[in-house]
Amino acid sequence: MREIVIGGAQMGPIQRADTREAVVARMIALLDDANRAGCNLVIFPELCLTTFFPRWYIEDQAEVDSWFEREMPNGATAPLFARARDLGIAISLGYAELTPDGQHFNTQILTDTEARIIGKYRKIHLPGHDEYDSERSFQHLEKRYFLPGDLGFPVVRNINAWMGMLICNDRRWPEAYREMGLQGVELTMLGYNTPSGNSQNSQESAELRAFHSDLSVQAGAYQNSTWVVAVAKAGDEDGHPLNGGSVIVSPDGVIMQKATTVGDELLVHACDMDATTFGKATVFDFKRHRRIEHYGRISSQTGVIYPDGTKG
Ligand code: CDT
């Protein structure tokens, strides 16, 4: 048995005016809860240091850059890293990354139990749009503020297990899980900010959107025989509601823990990494069952091309 006690640290809303220092104090409180619960690893949401700023249309680049971190850890997050090191708990957190050469990414990092960064993922599937869209009931400007990730889907060894990260919209893309499944991933960590409503369809309910989230996460877990811990930033940010519903899902695709609030809430589960081996050796033994000679379109074509040659 390779048991890792995992904390999924859902975070409640962060308002536009909240400081990073105030947010980090909340994260440390969650980390302390996780320590009392015996956790070895704690996962925080996407862009967890600030409000979900891509909902705001900003033209001034200096203002845009103020939502980004130029280094990690930095002055605001150093206390979180220090507490994690003191407690011997590995952490994973999402933030907006501004590189020394001026590139902007939506990033998630992973530390070992001594608070050393050993893994980094930059979000590949950026949703939304890049210019102000007056047809939408609210904006989702990730394509304006971020570049698509340039690191692929790395899987790293940590706490005696193979671990990878995805960010929010990535969970809706089976290719993202499979890229890591093909590296033997045993634990997939995912943070998200999912608006409760669809800005282009007022009829779509929060419940349906929560169902789509669970469906995507459970399918990704089962089809790759990996634990998936999916952690929300939730609740009402300056009048913009975000879905909660953080989950810890087993390699059988079963929800083992689920958040019941839209506030700061810690999910805890003892995850046996050896529970991933049966699925990987049987139904999802990729080397025996995959038929890559028929998968050419997956990596050579983005949009639909109908059999008569017309494009969708
Ligand atoms: N943060 C993020 O990726 N949110 C998206 C919203 C999609 S609607 C433009 C998500 O997939 O939840």
PDB file of C-alpha atoms and ligand atoms in Angstrom:
ATOM      1  CA  MET A   1       0.000   0.000   0.000  1.00  0.00           C
ATOM      2  CA  ARG A   2       1.339   3.458  -0.945  1.00  0.00           C
ATOM      3  CA  GLU A   3      -0.979   5.715   1.000  1.00  0.00           C
ATOM      4  CA  ILE A   4      -0.882   9.494   0.641  1.00  0.00           C
ATOM      5  CA  VAL A   5      -3.293  11.448   2.797  1.00  0.00           C
ATOM      6  CA  ILE A   6      -4.411  14.219   0.475  1.00  0.00           C
ATOM      7  CA  GLY A   7      -6.077  17.494   1.333  1.00  0.00           C
ATOM      8  CA  GLY A   8      -8.167  19.190  -1.330  1.00  0.00           C
ATOM      9  CA  ALA A   9      -8.190  22.800  -0.131  1.00  0.00           C
ATOM     10  CA  GLN A  10     -11.230  24.398  -1.732  1.00  0.00           C
ATOM     11  CA  MET A  11     -11.171  28.155  -1.348  1.00  0.00           C
ATOM     12  CA  GLY A  12     -14.125  30.469  -0.991  1.00  0.00           C
ATOM     13  CA  PRO A  13     -14.347  33.709  -2.931  1.00  0.00           C
ATOM     14  CA  ILE A  14     -11.502  36.214  -3.208  1.00  0.00           C
ATOM     15  CA  GLN A  15     -12.699  39.743  -3.870  1.00  0.00           C
ATOM     16  CA  ARG A  16     -10.911  42.091  -6.228  1.00  0.00           C
ATOM     17  CA  ALA A  17      -9.828  44.253  -3.283  1.00  0.00           C
ATOM     18  CA  ASP A  18      -8.428  41.381  -1.196  1.00  0.00           C
ATOM     19  CA  THR A  19      -4.661  41.374  -0.696  1.00  0.00           C
ATOM     20  CA  ARG A  20      -2.446  38.385  -1.406  1.00  0.00           C
ATOM     21  CA  GLU A  21      -1.326  38.500   2.230  1.00  0.00           C
ATOM     22  CA  ALA A  22      -4.920  38.018   3.421  1.00  0.00           C
ATOM     23  CA  VAL A  23      -5.404  35.145   0.973  1.00  0.00           C
ATOM     24  CA  VAL A  24      -2.164  33.455   2.047  1.00  0.00           C
ATOM     25  CA  ALA A  25      -3.313  33.657   5.693  1.00  0.00           C
ATOM     26  CA  ARG A  26      -6.432  31.691   4.660  1.00  0.00           C
ATOM     27  CA  MET A  27      -4.257  29.143   2.833  1.00  0.00           C
ATOM     28  CA  ILE A  28      -2.072  28.693   5.913  1.00  0.00           C
ATOM     29  CA  ALA A  29      -5.197  28.088   8.016  1.00  0.00           C
ATOM     30  CA  LEU A  30      -6.234  25.357   5.549  1.00  0.00           C
ATOM     31  CA  LEU A  31      -2.716  23.928   5.699  1.00  0.00           C
ATOM     32  CA  ASP A  32      -2.888  23.807   9.497  1.00  0.00           C
ATOM     33  CA  ASP A  33      -6.248  21.999   9.260  1.00  0.00           C
ATOM     34  CA  ALA A  34      -4.642  19.575   6.834  1.00  0.00           C
ATOM     35  CA  ASN A  35      -1.784  18.962   9.243  1.00  0.00           C
ATOM     36  CA  ARG A  36      -4.231  18.126  12.035  1.00  0.00           C
ATOM     37  CA  ALA A  37      -5.928  15.693   9.635  1.00  0.00           C
ATOM     38  CA  GLY A  38      -2.611  13.986   8.898  1.00  0.00           C
ATOM     39  CA  CYS A  39      -2.232  15.163   5.287  1.00  0.00           C
ATOM     40  CA  ASN A  40       1.008  14.668   3.342  1.00  0.00           C
ATOM     41  CA  LEU A  41      -0.068  16.776   0.373  1.00  0.00           C
ATOM     42  CA  VAL A  42      -2.448  19.739   0.002  1.00  0.00           C
ATOM     43  CA  ILE A  43      -3.828  21.008  -3.291  1.00  0.00           C
ATOM     44  CA  PHE A  44      -5.081  24.575  -3.758  1.00  0.00           C
ATOM     45  CA  PRO A  45      -7.166  25.936  -6.694  1.00  0.00           C
ATOM     46  CA  GLU A  46      -6.338  27.634  -9.991  1.00  0.00           C
ATOM     47  CA  LEU A  47      -5.252  31.307  -9.659  1.00  0.00           C
ATOM     48  CA  CYS A  48      -5.705  30.940  -5.913  1.00  0.00           C
ATOM     49  CA  LEU A  49      -3.837  34.071  -4.810  1.00  0.00           C
ATOM     50  CA  THR A  50      -6.265  36.560  -6.368  1.00  0.00           C
ATOM     51  CA  THR A  51      -9.777  37.002  -7.606  1.00  0.00           C
ATOM     52  CA  PHE A  52     -10.490  35.356 -10.983  1.00  0.00           C
ATOM     53  CA  PHE A  53      -9.293  38.470 -12.834  1.00  0.00           C
ATOM     54  CA  PRO A  54      -9.935  37.179 -16.419  1.00  0.00           C
ATOM     55  CA  ARG A  55     -13.553  38.213 -15.915  1.00  0.00           C
ATOM     56  CA  TRP A  56     -12.370  41.844 -16.043  1.00  0.00           C
ATOM     57  CA  TYR A  57     -11.495  43.560 -19.332  1.00  0.00           C
ATOM     58  CA  ILE A  58      -8.287  45.486 -18.646  1.00  0.00           C
ATOM     59  CA  GLU A  59      -6.419  47.523 -21.283  1.00  0.00           C
ATOM     60  CA  ASP A  60      -3.577  48.896 -19.173  1.00  0.00           C
ATOM     61  CA  GLN A  61      -0.759  46.308 -19.295  1.00  0.00           C
ATOM     62  CA  ALA A  62       0.707  47.469 -15.971  1.00  0.00           C
ATOM     63  CA  GLU A  63      -2.647  46.779 -14.342  1.00  0.00           C
ATOM     64  CA  VAL A  64      -2.800  43.372 -16.029  1.00  0.00           C
ATOM     65  CA  ASP A  65       0.681  42.573 -14.773  1.00  0.00           C
ATOM     66  CA  SER A  66      -0.320  43.467 -11.222  1.00  0.00           C
ATOM     67  CA  TRP A  67      -2.318  40.197 -11.111  1.00  0.00           C
ATOM     68  CA  PHE A  68       0.783  38.162 -11.948  1.00  0.00           C
ATOM     69  CA  GLU A  69       3.643  36.747  -9.836  1.00  0.00           C
ATOM     70  CA  ARG A  70       7.175  37.421 -11.083  1.00  0.00           C
ATOM     71  CA  GLU A  71       8.695  34.752  -8.864  1.00  0.00           C
ATOM     72  CA  MET A  72       7.560  31.861  -6.704  1.00  0.00           C
ATOM     73  CA  PRO A  73       7.828  31.848  -3.777  1.00  0.00           C
ATOM     74  CA  ASN A  74       7.738  35.616  -3.350  1.00  0.00           C
ATOM     75  CA  GLY A  75       7.186  38.022  -0.478  1.00  0.00           C
ATOM     76  CA  ALA A  76       3.483  37.277  -0.161  1.00  0.00           C
ATOM     77  CA  THR A  77       3.711  33.493  -0.499  1.00  0.00           C
ATOM     78  CA  ALA A  78       6.935  32.884   1.464  1.00  0.00           C
ATOM     79  CA  PRO A  79       4.986  32.294   4.721  1.00  0.00           C
ATOM     80  CA  LEU A  80       2.956  29.548   3.033  1.00  0.00           C
ATOM     81  CA  PHE A  81       6.089  27.801   1.789  1.00  0.00           C
ATOM     82  CA  ALA A  82       7.709  28.183   5.217  1.00  0.00           C
ATOM     83  CA  ARG A  83       4.707  26.631   6.982  1.00  0.00           C
ATOM     84  CA  ALA A  84       4.554  23.794   4.458  1.00  0.00           C
ATOM     85  CA  ARG A  85       8.262  23.090   5.022  1.00  0.00           C
ATOM     86  CA  ASP A  86       7.832  23.180   8.819  1.00  0.00           C
ATOM     87  CA  LEU A  87       4.903  20.755   8.625  1.00  0.00           C
ATOM     88  CA  GLY A  88       6.535  18.518   6.016  1.00  0.00           C
ATOM     89  CA  ILE A  89       3.517  18.820   3.718  1.00  0.00           C
ATOM     90  CA  ALA A  90       3.850  18.990  -0.064  1.00  0.00           C
ATOM     91  CA  ILE A  91       1.677  21.645  -1.715  1.00  0.00           C
ATOM     92  CA  SER A  92       0.320  22.432  -5.155  1.00  0.00           C
ATOM     93  CA  LEU A  93      -1.099  25.835  -6.039  1.00  0.00           C
ATOM     94  CA  GLY A  94      -2.155  27.826  -9.062  1.00  0.00           C
ATOM     95  CA  TYR A  95      -1.146  31.383  -9.900  1.00  0.00           C
ATOM     96  CA  ALA A  96      -0.663  33.781 -12.799  1.00  0.00           C
ATOM     97  CA  GLU A  97       3.005  33.581 -13.828  1.00  0.00           C
ATOM     98  CA  LEU A  98       4.953  36.415 -15.471  1.00  0.00           C
ATOM     99  CA  THR A  99       8.325  35.143 -16.670  1.00  0.00           C
ATOM    100  CA  PRO A 100      11.521  37.252 -16.689  1.00  0.00           C
ATOM    101  CA  ASP A 101      11.199  37.562 -20.485  1.00  0.00           C
ATOM    102  CA  GLY A 102       7.632  38.886 -20.227  1.00  0.00           C
ATOM    103  CA  GLN A 103       5.524  35.813 -20.976  1.00  0.00           C
ATOM    104  CA  HIS A 104       2.221  35.304 -19.183  1.00  0.00           C
ATOM    105  CA  PHE A 105       0.951  31.865 -18.180  1.00  0.00           C
ATOM    106  CA  ASN A 106      -1.799  30.326 -16.048  1.00  0.00           C
ATOM    107  CA  THR A 107       0.419  28.070 -13.939  1.00  0.00           C
ATOM    108  CA  GLN A 108       0.254  25.367 -11.261  1.00  0.00           C
ATOM    109  CA  ILE A 109       3.264  24.220  -9.264  1.00  0.00           C
ATOM    110  CA  LEU A 110       3.991  21.236  -7.034  1.00  0.00           C
ATOM    111  CA  THR A 111       6.464  21.023  -4.167  1.00  0.00           C
ATOM    112  CA  ASP A 112       8.002  18.116  -2.339  1.00  0.00           C
ATOM    113  CA  THR A 113       7.587  17.787   1.435  1.00  0.00           C
ATOM    114  CA  GLU A 114      10.474  20.221   1.957  1.00  0.00           C
ATOM    115  CA  ALA A 115       8.726  23.002  -0.002  1.00  0.00           C
ATOM    116  CA  ARG A 116      11.054  22.720  -2.992  1.00  0.00           C
ATOM    117  CA  ILE A 117       9.279  23.251  -6.317  1.00  0.00           C
ATOM    118  CA  ILE A 118       9.656  19.994  -8.236  1.00  0.00           C
ATOM    119  CA  GLY A 119       6.906  20.326 -10.838  1.00  0.00           C
ATOM    120  CA  LYS A 120       5.337  23.028 -12.975  1.00  0.00           C
ATOM    121  CA  TYR A 121       2.436  22.951 -15.416  1.00  0.00           C
ATOM    122  CA  ARG A 122       1.244  25.808 -17.626  1.00  0.00           C
ATOM    123  CA  LYS A 123      -2.418  25.613 -18.680  1.00  0.00           C
ATOM    124  CA  ILE A 124      -2.793  24.424 -22.244  1.00  0.00           C
ATOM    125  CA  HIS A 125      -6.544  24.604 -22.914  1.00  0.00           C
ATOM    126  CA  LEU A 126      -7.310  28.295 -22.398  1.00  0.00           C
ATOM    127  CA  PRO A 127     -11.065  28.955 -22.610  1.00  0.00           C
ATOM    128  CA  GLY A 128     -12.857  32.157 -23.501  1.00  0.00           C
ATOM    129  CA  HIS A 129     -11.854  34.962 -25.868  1.00  0.00           C
ATOM    130  CA  ASP A 130      -9.270  37.699 -26.337  1.00  0.00           C
ATOM    131  CA  GLU A 131     -11.304  40.854 -26.995  1.00  0.00           C
ATOM    132  CA  TYR A 132     -14.213  42.462 -25.167  1.00  0.00           C
ATOM    133  CA  ASP A 133     -17.384  40.585 -26.136  1.00  0.00           C
ATOM    134  CA  SER A 134     -20.551  42.632 -25.654  1.00  0.00           C
ATOM    135  CA  GLU A 135     -22.712  39.583 -26.469  1.00  0.00           C
ATOM    136  CA  ARG A 136     -21.657  37.845 -23.263  1.00  0.00           C
ATOM    137  CA  SER A 137     -23.248  38.483 -19.879  1.00  0.00           C
ATOM    138  CA  PHE A 138     -19.714  38.569 -18.426  1.00  0.00           C
ATOM    139  CA  GLN A 139     -16.212  38.294 -19.820  1.00  0.00           C
ATOM    140  CA  HIS A 140     -13.809  35.335 -19.777  1.00  0.00           C
ATOM    141  CA  LEU A 141     -10.557  36.751 -21.146  1.00  0.00           C
ATOM    142  CA  GLU A 142      -8.052  33.959 -20.560  1.00  0.00           C
ATOM    143  CA  LYS A 143      -7.050  34.018 -24.225  1.00  0.00           C
ATOM    144  CA  ARG A 144      -6.221  37.722 -23.807  1.00  0.00           C
ATOM    145  CA  TYR A 145      -4.128  37.475 -20.665  1.00  0.00           C
ATOM    146  CA  PHE A 146      -2.340  34.112 -21.033  1.00  0.00           C
ATOM    147  CA  LEU A 147      -0.279  32.237 -23.579  1.00  0.00           C
ATOM    148  CA  PRO A 148      -1.044  28.542 -24.042  1.00  0.00           C
ATOM    149  CA  GLY A 149       1.249  26.482 -21.851  1.00  0.00           C
ATOM    150  CA  ASP A 150       4.593  25.466 -23.343  1.00  0.00           C
ATOM    151  CA  LEU A 151       5.603  22.637 -21.020  1.00  0.00           C
ATOM    152  CA  GLY A 152       3.375  19.837 -22.280  1.00  0.00           C
ATOM    153  CA  PHE A 153       1.859  17.611 -19.577  1.00  0.00           C
ATOM    154  CA  PRO A 154       4.746  16.724 -17.252  1.00  0.00           C
ATOM    155  CA  VAL A 155       4.515  13.901 -14.719  1.00  0.00           C
ATOM    156  CA  VAL A 156       6.936  13.907 -11.789  1.00  0.00           C
ATOM    157  CA  ARG A 157       7.851  11.557  -8.949  1.00  0.00           C
ATOM    158  CA  ASN A 158       6.799  12.826  -5.513  1.00  0.00           C
ATOM    159  CA  ILE A 159       6.067  11.030  -2.217  1.00  0.00           C
ATOM    160  CA  ASN A 160       6.708   7.716  -3.974  1.00  0.00           C
ATOM    161  CA  ALA A 161       4.057   8.289  -6.661  1.00  0.00           C
ATOM    162  CA  TRP A 162       3.725   9.644 -10.199  1.00  0.00           C
ATOM    163  CA  MET A 163       1.966  13.017 -10.138  1.00  0.00           C
ATOM    164  CA  GLY A 164       0.722  15.447 -12.776  1.00  0.00           C
ATOM    165  CA  MET A 165      -1.326  18.631 -12.929  1.00  0.00           C
ATOM    166  CA  LEU A 166      -4.140  20.015 -15.051  1.00  0.00           C
ATOM    167  CA  ILE A 167      -5.884  23.366 -14.762  1.00  0.00           C
ATOM    168  CA  CYS A 168      -9.647  23.921 -14.910  1.00  0.00           C
ATOM    169  CA  ASN A 169     -10.778  23.769 -18.567  1.00  0.00           C
ATOM    170  CA  ASP A 170      -8.162  21.041 -19.217  1.00  0.00           C
ATOM    171  CA  ARG A 171     -10.443  18.613 -17.367  1.00  0.00           C
ATOM    172  CA  ARG A 172     -12.908  18.730 -20.247  1.00  0.00           C
ATOM    173  CA  TRP A 173     -10.298  17.395 -22.719  1.00  0.00           C
ATOM    174  CA  PRO A 174      -9.636  13.633 -22.614  1.00  0.00           C
ATOM    175  CA  GLU A 175      -6.342  14.188 -24.465  1.00  0.00           C
ATOM    176  CA  ALA A 176      -4.981  16.049 -21.451  1.00  0.00           C
ATOM    177  CA  TYR A 177      -5.532  13.142 -19.069  1.00  0.00           C
ATOM    178  CA  ARG A 178      -4.308  10.614 -21.624  1.00  0.00           C
ATOM    179  CA  GLU A 179      -1.031  12.472 -22.180  1.00  0.00           C
ATOM    180  CA  MET A 180      -0.353  11.931 -18.488  1.00  0.00           C
ATOM    181  CA  GLY A 181      -1.938   8.476 -18.432  1.00  0.00           C
ATOM    182  CA  LEU A 182       0.674   7.464 -20.986  1.00  0.00           C
ATOM    183  CA  GLN A 183       3.326   8.508 -18.456  1.00  0.00           C
ATOM    184  CA  GLY A 184       1.754   6.310 -15.788  1.00  0.00           C
ATOM    185  CA  VAL A 185       0.209   9.112 -13.763  1.00  0.00           C
ATOM    186  CA  GLU A 186      -1.229   7.940 -10.446  1.00  0.00           C
ATOM    187  CA  LEU A 187      -2.406  11.262  -9.030  1.00  0.00           C
ATOM    188  CA  THR A 188      -3.803  14.098 -11.156  1.00  0.00           C
ATOM    189  CA  MET A 189      -4.150  17.434  -9.363  1.00  0.00           C
ATOM    190  CA  LEU A 190      -6.487  20.024 -10.812  1.00  0.00           C
ATOM    191  CA  GLY A 191      -7.606  23.470  -9.683  1.00  0.00           C
ATOM    192  CA  TYR A 192     -10.543  25.343 -11.181  1.00  0.00           C
ATOM    193  CA  ASN A 193     -12.591  28.563 -11.308  1.00  0.00           C
ATOM    194  CA  THR A 194     -15.867  27.673 -13.011  1.00  0.00           C
ATOM    195  CA  PRO A 195     -18.544  30.373 -13.257  1.00  0.00           C
ATOM    196  CA  SER A 196     -21.944  29.107 -12.046  1.00  0.00           C
ATOM    197  CA  GLY A 197     -23.597  30.408 -15.209  1.00  0.00           C
ATOM    198  CA  ASN A 198     -22.810  30.248 -18.917  1.00  0.00           C
ATOM    199  CA  SER A 199     -22.143  33.778 -20.225  1.00  0.00           C
ATOM    200  CA  GLN A 200     -23.505  32.712 -23.652  1.00  0.00           C
ATOM    201  CA  ASN A 201     -26.526  30.698 -22.487  1.00  0.00           C
ATOM    202  CA  SER A 202     -28.614  32.012 -19.596  1.00  0.00           C
ATOM    203  CA  GLN A 203     -30.668  28.773 -19.591  1.00  0.00           C
ATOM    204  CA  GLU A 204     -27.728  26.607 -18.520  1.00  0.00           C
ATOM    205  CA  SER A 205     -28.065  25.823 -14.812  1.00  0.00           C
ATOM    206  CA  ALA A 206     -25.338  25.723 -12.172  1.00  0.00           C
ATOM    207  CA  GLU A 207     -26.391  22.111 -11.537  1.00  0.00           C
ATOM    208  CA  LEU A 208     -25.747  21.122 -15.151  1.00  0.00           C
ATOM    209  CA  ARG A 209     -22.358  22.822 -15.044  1.00  0.00           C
ATOM    210  CA  ALA A 210     -21.517  20.950 -11.836  1.00  0.00           C
ATOM    211  CA  PHE A 211     -22.581  17.717 -13.540  1.00  0.00           C
ATOM    212  CA  HIS A 212     -20.261  18.457 -16.487  1.00  0.00           C
ATOM    213  CA  SER A 213     -17.396  19.026 -14.074  1.00  0.00           C
ATOM    214  CA  ASP A 214     -17.960  15.751 -12.221  1.00  0.00           C
ATOM    215  CA  LEU A 215     -18.500  13.878 -15.482  1.00  0.00           C
ATOM    216  CA  SER A 216     -15.201  15.112 -16.903  1.00  0.00           C
ATOM    217  CA  VAL A 217     -13.218  14.425 -13.746  1.00  0.00           C
ATOM    218  CA  GLN A 218     -14.703  10.990 -13.101  1.00  0.00           C
ATOM    219  CA  ALA A 219     -14.182   9.916 -16.720  1.00  0.00           C
ATOM    220  CA  GLY A 220     -10.586  11.150 -16.700  1.00  0.00           C
ATOM    221  CA  ALA A 221      -9.885   9.229 -13.494  1.00  0.00           C
ATOM    222  CA  TYR A 222     -11.485   5.969 -14.646  1.00  0.00           C
ATOM    223  CA  GLN A 223     -10.138   5.967 -18.210  1.00  0.00           C
ATOM    224  CA  ASN A 224      -6.578   6.484 -16.990  1.00  0.00           C
ATOM    225  CA  SER A 225      -6.850   4.677 -13.661  1.00  0.00           C
ATOM    226  CA  THR A 226      -5.598   7.690 -11.719  1.00  0.00           C
ATOM    227  CA  TRP A 227      -6.704   9.461  -8.583  1.00  0.00           C
ATOM    228  CA  VAL A 228      -7.988  12.926  -9.468  1.00  0.00           C
ATOM    229  CA  VAL A 229      -8.258  15.699  -6.913  1.00  0.00           C
ATOM    230  CA  ALA A 230     -10.230  18.603  -8.399  1.00  0.00           C
ATOM    231  CA  VAL A 231     -10.327  21.715  -6.243  1.00  0.00           C
ATOM    232  CA  ALA A 232     -12.503  24.775  -6.797  1.00  0.00           C
ATOM    233  CA  LYS A 233     -12.302  28.419  -6.027  1.00  0.00           C
ATOM    234  CA  ALA A 234     -15.950  28.907  -5.164  1.00  0.00           C
ATOM    235  CA  GLY A 235     -18.598  31.378  -4.130  1.00  0.00           C
ATOM    236  CA  ASP A 236     -19.449  34.953  -5.023  1.00  0.00           C
ATOM    237  CA  GLU A 237     -16.550  37.127  -6.211  1.00  0.00           C
ATOM    238  CA  ASP A 238     -17.779  40.714  -6.533  1.00  0.00           C
ATOM    239  CA  GLY A 239     -21.178  39.558  -7.767  1.00  0.00           C
ATOM    240  CA  HIS A 240     -19.822  36.770  -9.979  1.00  0.00           C
ATOM    241  CA  PRO A 241     -20.706  33.309  -8.594  1.00  0.00           C
ATOM    242  CA  LEU A 242     -18.330  30.383  -9.032  1.00  0.00           C
ATOM    243  CA  ASN A 243     -19.338  26.733  -8.650  1.00  0.00           C
ATOM    244  CA  GLY A 244     -17.840  24.749  -5.777  1.00  0.00           C
ATOM    245  CA  GLY A 245     -18.154  20.975  -5.767  1.00  0.00           C
ATOM    246  CA  SER A 246     -14.505  20.071  -5.222  1.00  0.00           C
ATOM    247  CA  VAL A 247     -14.004  16.310  -5.375  1.00  0.00           C
ATOM    248  CA  ILE A 248     -11.524  13.549  -4.680  1.00  0.00           C
ATOM    249  CA  VAL A 249     -12.133  10.793  -7.229  1.00  0.00           C
ATOM    250  CA  SER A 250     -10.752   7.257  -7.097  1.00  0.00           C
ATOM    251  CA  PRO A 251      -9.062   5.435 -10.001  1.00  0.00           C
ATOM    252  CA  ASP A 252     -12.416   3.642 -10.479  1.00  0.00           C
ATOM    253  CA  GLY A 253     -14.013   7.016 -11.203  1.00  0.00           C
ATOM    254  CA  VAL A 254     -15.916   7.092  -7.922  1.00  0.00           C
ATOM    255  CA  ILE A 255     -16.298  10.299  -5.912  1.00  0.00           C
ATOM    256  CA  MET A 256     -14.799   9.581  -2.481  1.00  0.00           C
ATOM    257  CA  GLN A 257     -15.067  13.113  -1.042  1.00  0.00           C
ATOM    258  CA  LYS A 258     -17.104  16.119  -2.135  1.00  0.00           C
ATOM    259  CA  ALA A 259     -17.288  19.682  -0.814  1.00  0.00           C
ATOM    260  CA  THR A 260     -20.562  20.751   0.754  1.00  0.00           C
ATOM    261  CA  THR A 261     -19.967  24.521   0.899  1.00  0.00           C
ATOM    262  CA  VAL A 262     -18.750  27.303  -1.382  1.00  0.00           C
ATOM    263  CA  GLY A 263     -16.274  28.545   1.222  1.00  0.00           C
ATOM    264  CA  ASP A 264     -12.812  27.578   2.428  1.00  0.00           C
ATOM    265  CA  GLU A 265     -13.227  23.841   3.008  1.00  0.00           C
ATOM    266  CA  LEU A 266     -10.767  21.007   3.321  1.00  0.00           C
ATOM    267  CA  LEU A 267     -11.503  17.593   1.799  1.00  0.00           C
ATOM    268  CA  VAL A 268      -9.348  14.796   3.197  1.00  0.00           C
ATOM    269  CA  HIS A 269      -8.860  11.304   1.850  1.00  0.00           C
ATOM    270  CA  ALA A 270      -6.243   8.598   2.321  1.00  0.00           C
ATOM    271  CA  CYS A 271      -5.417   7.723  -1.288  1.00  0.00           C
ATOM    272  CA  ASP A 272      -3.670   4.413  -1.950  1.00  0.00           C
ATOM    273  CA  MET A 273      -1.537   4.863  -5.046  1.00  0.00           C
ATOM    274  CA  ASP A 274      -1.495   1.077  -5.484  1.00  0.00           C
ATOM    275  CA  ALA A 275      -5.233   1.292  -6.194  1.00  0.00           C
ATOM    276  CA  THR A 276      -4.233   2.577  -9.646  1.00  0.00           C
ATOM    277  CA  THR A 277      -2.441  -0.602 -10.675  1.00  0.00           C
ATOM    278  CA  PHE A 278      -5.411  -2.899 -11.372  1.00  0.00           C
ATOM    279  CA  GLY A 279      -7.019  -0.648 -13.986  1.00  0.00           C
ATOM    280  CA  LYS A 280      -3.643   0.086 -15.563  1.00  0.00           C
ATOM    281  CA  ALA A 281      -2.964  -3.655 -15.885  1.00  0.00           C
ATOM    282  CA  THR A 282      -6.381  -4.701 -17.217  1.00  0.00           C
ATOM    283  CA  VAL A 283      -9.025  -2.622 -19.037  1.00  0.00           C
ATOM    284  CA  PHE A 284      -6.640   0.313 -19.452  1.00  0.00           C
ATOM    285  CA  ASP A 285      -3.446  -1.583 -20.148  1.00  0.00           C
ATOM    286  CA  PHE A 286      -2.544   0.881 -22.877  1.00  0.00           C
ATOM    287  CA  LYS A 287       0.260  -1.107 -24.469  1.00  0.00           C
ATOM    288  CA  ARG A 288      -2.057  -4.061 -25.162  1.00  0.00           C
ATOM    289  CA  HIS A 289      -5.237  -2.250 -26.148  1.00  0.00           C
ATOM    290  CA  ARG A 290      -4.479   1.118 -27.756  1.00  0.00           C
ATOM    291  CA  ARG A 291      -4.642   1.253 -31.574  1.00  0.00           C
ATOM    292  CA  ILE A 292      -2.569   4.293 -32.452  1.00  0.00           C
ATOM    293  CA  GLU A 293      -2.687   3.488 -36.167  1.00  0.00           C
ATOM    294  CA  HIS A 294      -6.279   4.782 -36.034  1.00  0.00           C
ATOM    295  CA  TYR A 295      -5.664   7.869 -33.906  1.00  0.00           C
ATOM    296  CA  GLY A 296      -3.904  10.075 -36.482  1.00  0.00           C
ATOM    297  CA  ARG A 297      -6.531  12.830 -36.434  1.00  0.00           C
ATOM    298  CA  ILE A 298      -6.103  13.328 -32.703  1.00  0.00           C
ATOM    299  CA  SER A 299      -2.727  14.989 -33.141  1.00  0.00           C
ATOM    300  CA  SER A 300      -2.929  16.240 -36.739  1.00  0.00           C
ATOM    301  CA  GLN A 301      -6.313  18.012 -36.852  1.00  0.00           C
ATOM    302  CA  THR A 302      -8.023  20.508 -34.527  1.00  0.00           C
ATOM    303  CA  GLY A 303     -11.487  21.251 -35.984  1.00  0.00           C
ATOM    304  CA  VAL A 304     -14.065  18.969 -37.583  1.00  0.00           C
ATOM    305  CA  ILE A 305     -13.656  17.896 -41.225  1.00  0.00           C
ATOM    306  CA  TYR A 306     -16.703  15.974 -42.485  1.00  0.00           C
ATOM    307  CA  PRO A 307     -16.183  12.892 -44.647  1.00  0.00           C
ATOM    308  CA  ASP A 308     -17.190  14.913 -47.738  1.00  0.00           C
ATOM    309  CA  GLY A 309     -14.322  17.336 -47.067  1.00  0.00           C
ATOM    310  CA  THR A 310     -16.358  20.279 -45.767  1.00  0.00           C
ATOM    311  CA  LYS A 311     -15.123  21.898 -42.592  1.00  0.00           C
ATOM    312  CA  GLY A 312     -17.214  22.231 -39.447  1.00  0.00           C
TER     313      GLY A 312
HETATM  314  N1  CDT B   1     -10.975  28.803 -15.485  1.00  0.00           N
HETATM  315  C1  CDT B   1     -11.545  28.050 -16.457  1.00  0.00           C
HETATM  316  O1  CDT B   1     -10.865  27.430 -17.262  1.00  0.00           O
HETATM  317  N2  CDT B   1     -12.887  28.084 -16.502  1.00  0.00           N
HETATM  318  C2  CDT B   1     -13.621  27.420 -17.552  1.00  0.00           C
HETATM  319  C3  CDT B   1     -14.808  28.220 -17.891  1.00  0.00           C
HETATM  320  C4  CDT B   1     -15.263  27.897 -19.237  1.00  0.00           C
HETATM  321  S1  CDT B   1     -16.399  29.043 -19.842  1.00  0.00           S
HETATM  322  C5  CDT B   1     -15.468  30.137 -20.755  1.00  0.00           C
HETATM  323  C6  CDT B   1     -14.019  25.996 -17.199  1.00  0.00           C
HETATM  324  O2  CDT B   1     -13.847  25.117 -18.046  1.00  0.00           O
HETATM  325  O3  CDT B   1     -14.553  25.755 -16.116  1.00  0.00           O
END
